[in-house]
mmCIF file with all atom_site columns, C-alpha atoms in Angstrom:
data_model
loop_
_atom_site.group_PDB
_atom_site.id
_atom_site.type_symbol
_atom_site.label_atom_id
_atom_site.label_alt_id
_atom_site.label_comp_id
_atom_site.label_asym_id
_atom_site.label_entity_id
_atom_site.label_seq_id
_atom_site.pdbx_PDB_ins_code
_atom_site.Cartn_x
_atom_site.Cartn_y
_atom_site.Cartn_z
_atom_site.occupancy
_atom_site.B_iso_or_equiv
_atom_site.pdbx_formal_charge
_atom_site.auth_seq_id
_atom_site.auth_comp_id
_atom_site.auth_asym_id
_atom_site.auth_atom_id
_atom_site.pdbx_PDB_model_num
ATOM 1  C CA . UNK S 1 1  ? 26.882 -38.277 -22.632 1.00 0.00 ? 236 UNK S CA 1
ATOM 2  C CA . UNK S 1 2  ? 24.797 -38.291 -25.801 1.00 0.00 ? 237 UNK S CA 1
ATOM 3  C CA . UNK S 1 3  ? 25.667 -41.986 -26.124 1.00 0.00 ? 238 UNK S CA 1
ATOM 4  C CA . UNK S 1 4  ? 24.169 -42.507 -22.649 1.00 0.00 ? 239 UNK S CA 1
ATOM 5  C CA . UNK S 1 5  ? 20.931 -40.848 -23.785 1.00 0.00 ? 240 UNK S CA 1
ATOM 6  C CA . UNK S 1 6  ? 20.859 -43.042 -26.850 1.00 0.00 ? 241 UNK S CA 1
ATOM 7  C CA . UNK S 1 7  ? 21.528 -46.169 -24.752 1.00 0.00 ? 242 UNK S CA 1
ATOM 8  C CA . UNK S 1 8  ? 18.616 -45.300 -22.451 1.00 0.00 ? 243 UNK S CA 1
ATOM 9  C CA . UNK S 1 9  ? 16.301 -45.171 -25.500 1.00 0.00 ? 244 UNK S CA 1
ATOM 10 C CA . UNK S 1 10 ? 17.254 -48.221 -27.604 1.00 0.00 ? 245 UNK S CA 1
ATOM 11 C CA . UNK S 1 11 ? 13.874 -48.290 -29.380 1.00 0.00 ? 246 UNK S CA 1
ATOM 12 C CA . UNK S 1 12 ? 14.583 -44.839 -30.828 1.00 0.00 ? 247 UNK S CA 1
ATOM 13 C CA . UNK S 1 13 ? 16.522 -44.890 -34.037 1.00 0.00 ? 248 UNK S CA 1
ATOM 14 C CA . UNK S 1 14 ? 18.496 -41.935 -35.251 1.00 0.00 ? 249 UNK S CA 1
ATOM 15 C CA . UNK S 1 15 ? 20.486 -39.213 -33.645 1.00 0.00 ? 250 UNK S CA 1
ATOM 16 C CA . UNK S 1 16 ? 19.396 -37.082 -30.687 1.00 0.00 ? 251 UNK S CA 1
ATOM 17 C CA . UNK S 1 17 ? 19.449 -33.471 -31.887 1.00 0.00 ? 252 UNK S CA 1
ATOM 18 C CA . UNK S 1 18 ? 18.342 -31.546 -28.823 1.00 0.00 ? 253 UNK S CA 1
ATOM 19 C CA . UNK S 1 19 ? 18.083 -32.056 -25.071 1.00 0.00 ? 254 UNK S CA 1
ATOM 20 C CA . UNK S 1 20 ? 15.469 -30.095 -23.133 1.00 0.00 ? 255 UNK S CA 1
ATOM 21 C CA . UNK S 1 21 ? 15.983 -29.991 -19.354 1.00 0.00 ? 256 UNK S CA 1
ATOM 22 C CA . UNK S 1 22 ? 12.752 -29.031 -17.605 1.00 0.00 ? 257 UNK S CA 1
ATOM 23 C CA . UNK S 1 23 ? 13.612 -27.590 -14.227 1.00 0.00 ? 258 UNK S CA 1
ATOM 24 C CA . UNK S 1 24 ? 15.665 -28.764 -11.273 1.00 0.00 ? 259 UNK S CA 1
ATOM 25 C CA . UNK S 1 25 ? 18.949 -28.205 -13.093 1.00 0.00 ? 260 UNK S CA 1
ATOM 26 C CA . UNK S 1 26 ? 20.425 -26.444 -10.037 1.00 0.00 ? 261 UNK S CA 1
ATOM 27 C CA . UNK S 1 27 ? 22.325 -23.797 -11.962 1.00 0.00 ? 262 UNK S CA 1
ATOM 28 C CA . UNK S 1 28 ? 25.104 -23.276 -9.416  1.00 0.00 ? 263 UNK S CA 1
ATOM 29 C CA . UNK S 1 29 ? 28.120 -21.432 -10.749 1.00 0.00 ? 264 UNK S CA 1
ATOM 30 C CA . UNK S 1 30 ? 29.905 -21.326 -7.386  1.00 0.00 ? 265 UNK S CA 1
ATOM 31 C CA . UNK S 1 31 ? 29.135 -21.590 -3.677  1.00 0.00 ? 266 UNK S CA 1
ATOM 32 C CA . UNK S 1 32 ? 27.978 -17.942 -3.590  1.00 0.00 ? 267 UNK S CA 1
ATOM 33 C CA . UNK S 1 33 ? 24.907 -19.057 -5.567  1.00 0.00 ? 268 UNK S CA 1
ATOM 34 C CA . UNK S 1 34 ? 23.697 -21.240 -2.681  1.00 0.00 ? 269 UNK S CA 1
ATOM 35 C CA . UNK S 1 35 ? 21.880 -18.268 -1.096  1.00 0.00 ? 270 UNK S CA 1
ATOM 36 C CA . UNK S 1 36 ? 19.672 -17.948 -4.217  1.00 0.00 ? 271 UNK S CA 1
ATOM 37 C CA . UNK S 1 37 ? 18.821 -21.659 -4.419  1.00 0.00 ? 272 UNK S CA 1
ATOM 38 C CA . UNK S 1 38 ? 15.405 -22.618 -3.018  1.00 0.00 ? 273 UNK S CA 1
ATOM 39 C CA . UNK S 1 39 ? 16.077 -26.144 -1.738  1.00 0.00 ? 274 UNK S CA 1
ATOM 40 C CA . UNK S 1 40 ? 16.565 -27.769 1.683   1.00 0.00 ? 275 UNK S CA 1
ATOM 41 C CA . UNK S 1 41 ? 20.191 -27.544 2.897   1.00 0.00 ? 276 UNK S CA 1
ATOM 42 C CA . UNK S 1 42 ? 20.831 -31.251 2.270   1.00 0.00 ? 277 UNK S CA 1
ATOM 43 C CA . UNK S 1 43 ? 20.404 -30.635 -1.502  1.00 0.00 ? 278 UNK S CA 1
ATOM 44 C CA . UNK S 1 44 ? 22.793 -27.665 -1.667  1.00 0.00 ? 279 UNK S CA 1
ATOM 45 C CA . UNK S 1 45 ? 25.682 -29.393 -3.397  1.00 0.00 ? 280 UNK S CA 1
ATOM 46 C CA . UNK S 1 46 ? 27.748 -28.378 -6.371  1.00 0.00 ? 281 UNK S CA 1
ATOM 47 C CA . UNK S 1 47 ? 26.797 -30.437 -9.377  1.00 0.00 ? 282 UNK S CA 1
ATOM 48 C CA . UNK S 1 48 ? 28.510 -30.117 -12.744 1.00 0.00 ? 283 UNK S CA 1
ATOM 49 C CA . UNK S 1 49 ? 26.703 -27.031 -14.082 1.00 0.00 ? 284 UNK S CA 1
ATOM 50 C CA . UNK S 1 50 ? 29.657 -24.847 -13.056 1.00 0.00 ? 285 UNK S CA 1
ATOM 51 C CA . UNK S 1 51 ? 31.928 -26.832 -15.395 1.00 0.00 ? 286 UNK S CA 1
ATOM 52 C CA . UNK S 1 52 ? 29.649 -26.050 -18.358 1.00 0.00 ? 287 UNK S CA 1
ATOM 53 C CA . UNK S 1 53 ? 29.266 -22.431 -17.248 1.00 0.00 ? 288 UNK S CA 1
ATOM 54 C CA . UNK S 1 54 ? 33.034 -21.954 -17.102 1.00 0.00 ? 289 UNK S CA 1
ATOM 55 C CA . UNK S 1 55 ? 33.616 -23.681 -20.438 1.00 0.00 ? 290 UNK S CA 1
ATOM 56 C CA . UNK S 1 56 ? 35.604 -26.597 -18.999 1.00 0.00 ? 291 UNK S CA 1
ATOM 57 C CA . UNK S 1 57 ? 32.895 -28.903 -20.346 1.00 0.00 ? 292 UNK S CA 1
ATOM 58 C CA . UNK S 1 58 ? 30.865 -28.529 -23.537 1.00 0.00 ? 293 UNK S CA 1
ATOM 59 C CA . UNK S 1 59 ? 27.491 -30.146 -24.061 1.00 0.00 ? 294 UNK S CA 1
ATOM 60 C CA . UNK S 1 60 ? 27.692 -32.654 -26.934 1.00 0.00 ? 295 UNK S CA 1
ATOM 61 C CA . UNK S 1 61 ? 24.258 -31.627 -28.260 1.00 0.00 ? 296 UNK S CA 1
ATOM 62 C CA . UNK S 1 62 ? 22.146 -28.476 -28.207 1.00 0.00 ? 297 UNK S CA 1
ATOM 63 C CA . UNK S 1 63 ? 20.790 -28.203 -24.668 1.00 0.00 ? 298 UNK S CA 1
ATOM 64 C CA . UNK S 1 64 ? 17.940 -25.924 -23.631 1.00 0.00 ? 299 UNK S CA 1
ATOM 65 C CA . UNK S 1 65 ? 17.181 -25.443 -19.957 1.00 0.00 ? 300 UNK S CA 1
ATOM 66 C CA . UNK S 1 66 ? 13.754 -24.401 -18.708 1.00 0.00 ? 301 UNK S CA 1
ATOM 67 C CA . UNK S 1 67 ? 14.187 -23.044 -15.208 1.00 0.00 ? 302 UNK S CA 1
ATOM 68 C CA . UNK S 1 68 ? 12.171 -24.410 -12.337 1.00 0.00 ? 303 UNK S CA 1
ATOM 69 C CA . UNK S 1 69 ? 11.946 -23.749 -8.637  1.00 0.00 ? 304 UNK S CA 1
ATOM 70 C CA . UNK S 1 70 ? 15.362 -25.309 -7.887  1.00 0.00 ? 305 UNK S CA 1
ATOM 71 C CA . UNK S 1 71 ? 17.491 -22.956 -9.925  1.00 0.00 ? 306 UNK S CA 1
ATOM 72 C CA . UNK S 1 72 ? 19.850 -20.250 -8.780  1.00 0.00 ? 307 UNK S CA 1
ATOM 73 C CA . UNK S 1 73 ? 17.472 -17.358 -9.453  1.00 0.00 ? 308 UNK S CA 1
ATOM 74 C CA . UNK S 1 74 ? 20.192 -14.703 -9.255  1.00 0.00 ? 309 UNK S CA 1
ATOM 75 C CA . UNK S 1 75 ? 21.970 -16.265 -12.237 1.00 0.00 ? 310 UNK S CA 1
ATOM 76 C CA . UNK S 1 76 ? 18.835 -16.635 -14.360 1.00 0.00 ? 311 UNK S CA 1
ATOM 77 C CA . UNK S 1 77 ? 17.940 -12.981 -13.754 1.00 0.00 ? 312 UNK S CA 1
ATOM 78 C CA . UNK S 1 78 ? 21.257 -11.970 -15.332 1.00 0.00 ? 313 UNK S CA 1
ATOM 79 C CA . UNK S 1 79 ? 20.346 -13.695 -18.616 1.00 0.00 ? 314 UNK S CA 1
ATOM 80 C CA . UNK S 1 80 ? 18.691 -11.718 -21.397 1.00 0.00 ? 315 UNK S CA 1
ATOM 81 C CA . UNK S 1 81 ? 15.696 -14.032 -21.631 1.00 0.00 ? 316 UNK S CA 1
ATOM 82 C CA . UNK S 1 82 ? 15.826 -14.898 -17.906 1.00 0.00 ? 317 UNK S CA 1
#
């Protein structure tokens, strides 16, 4: 995954140290989170966030997510810094 980021930016030399996701991450842990997701029904699909949440996948670089209007608000409210 970090190799894909590097490949998309060939003019950038060096290592990517941090990834900042600005909104629309769709933080769905399971299908119960669909009720807290503010998107049209056609966009209510499970992505891969649940795999990172459960620990099955680990991000290869430090990843910071800034929530937007397409996040599962019930999950973000559970976090210390929301």
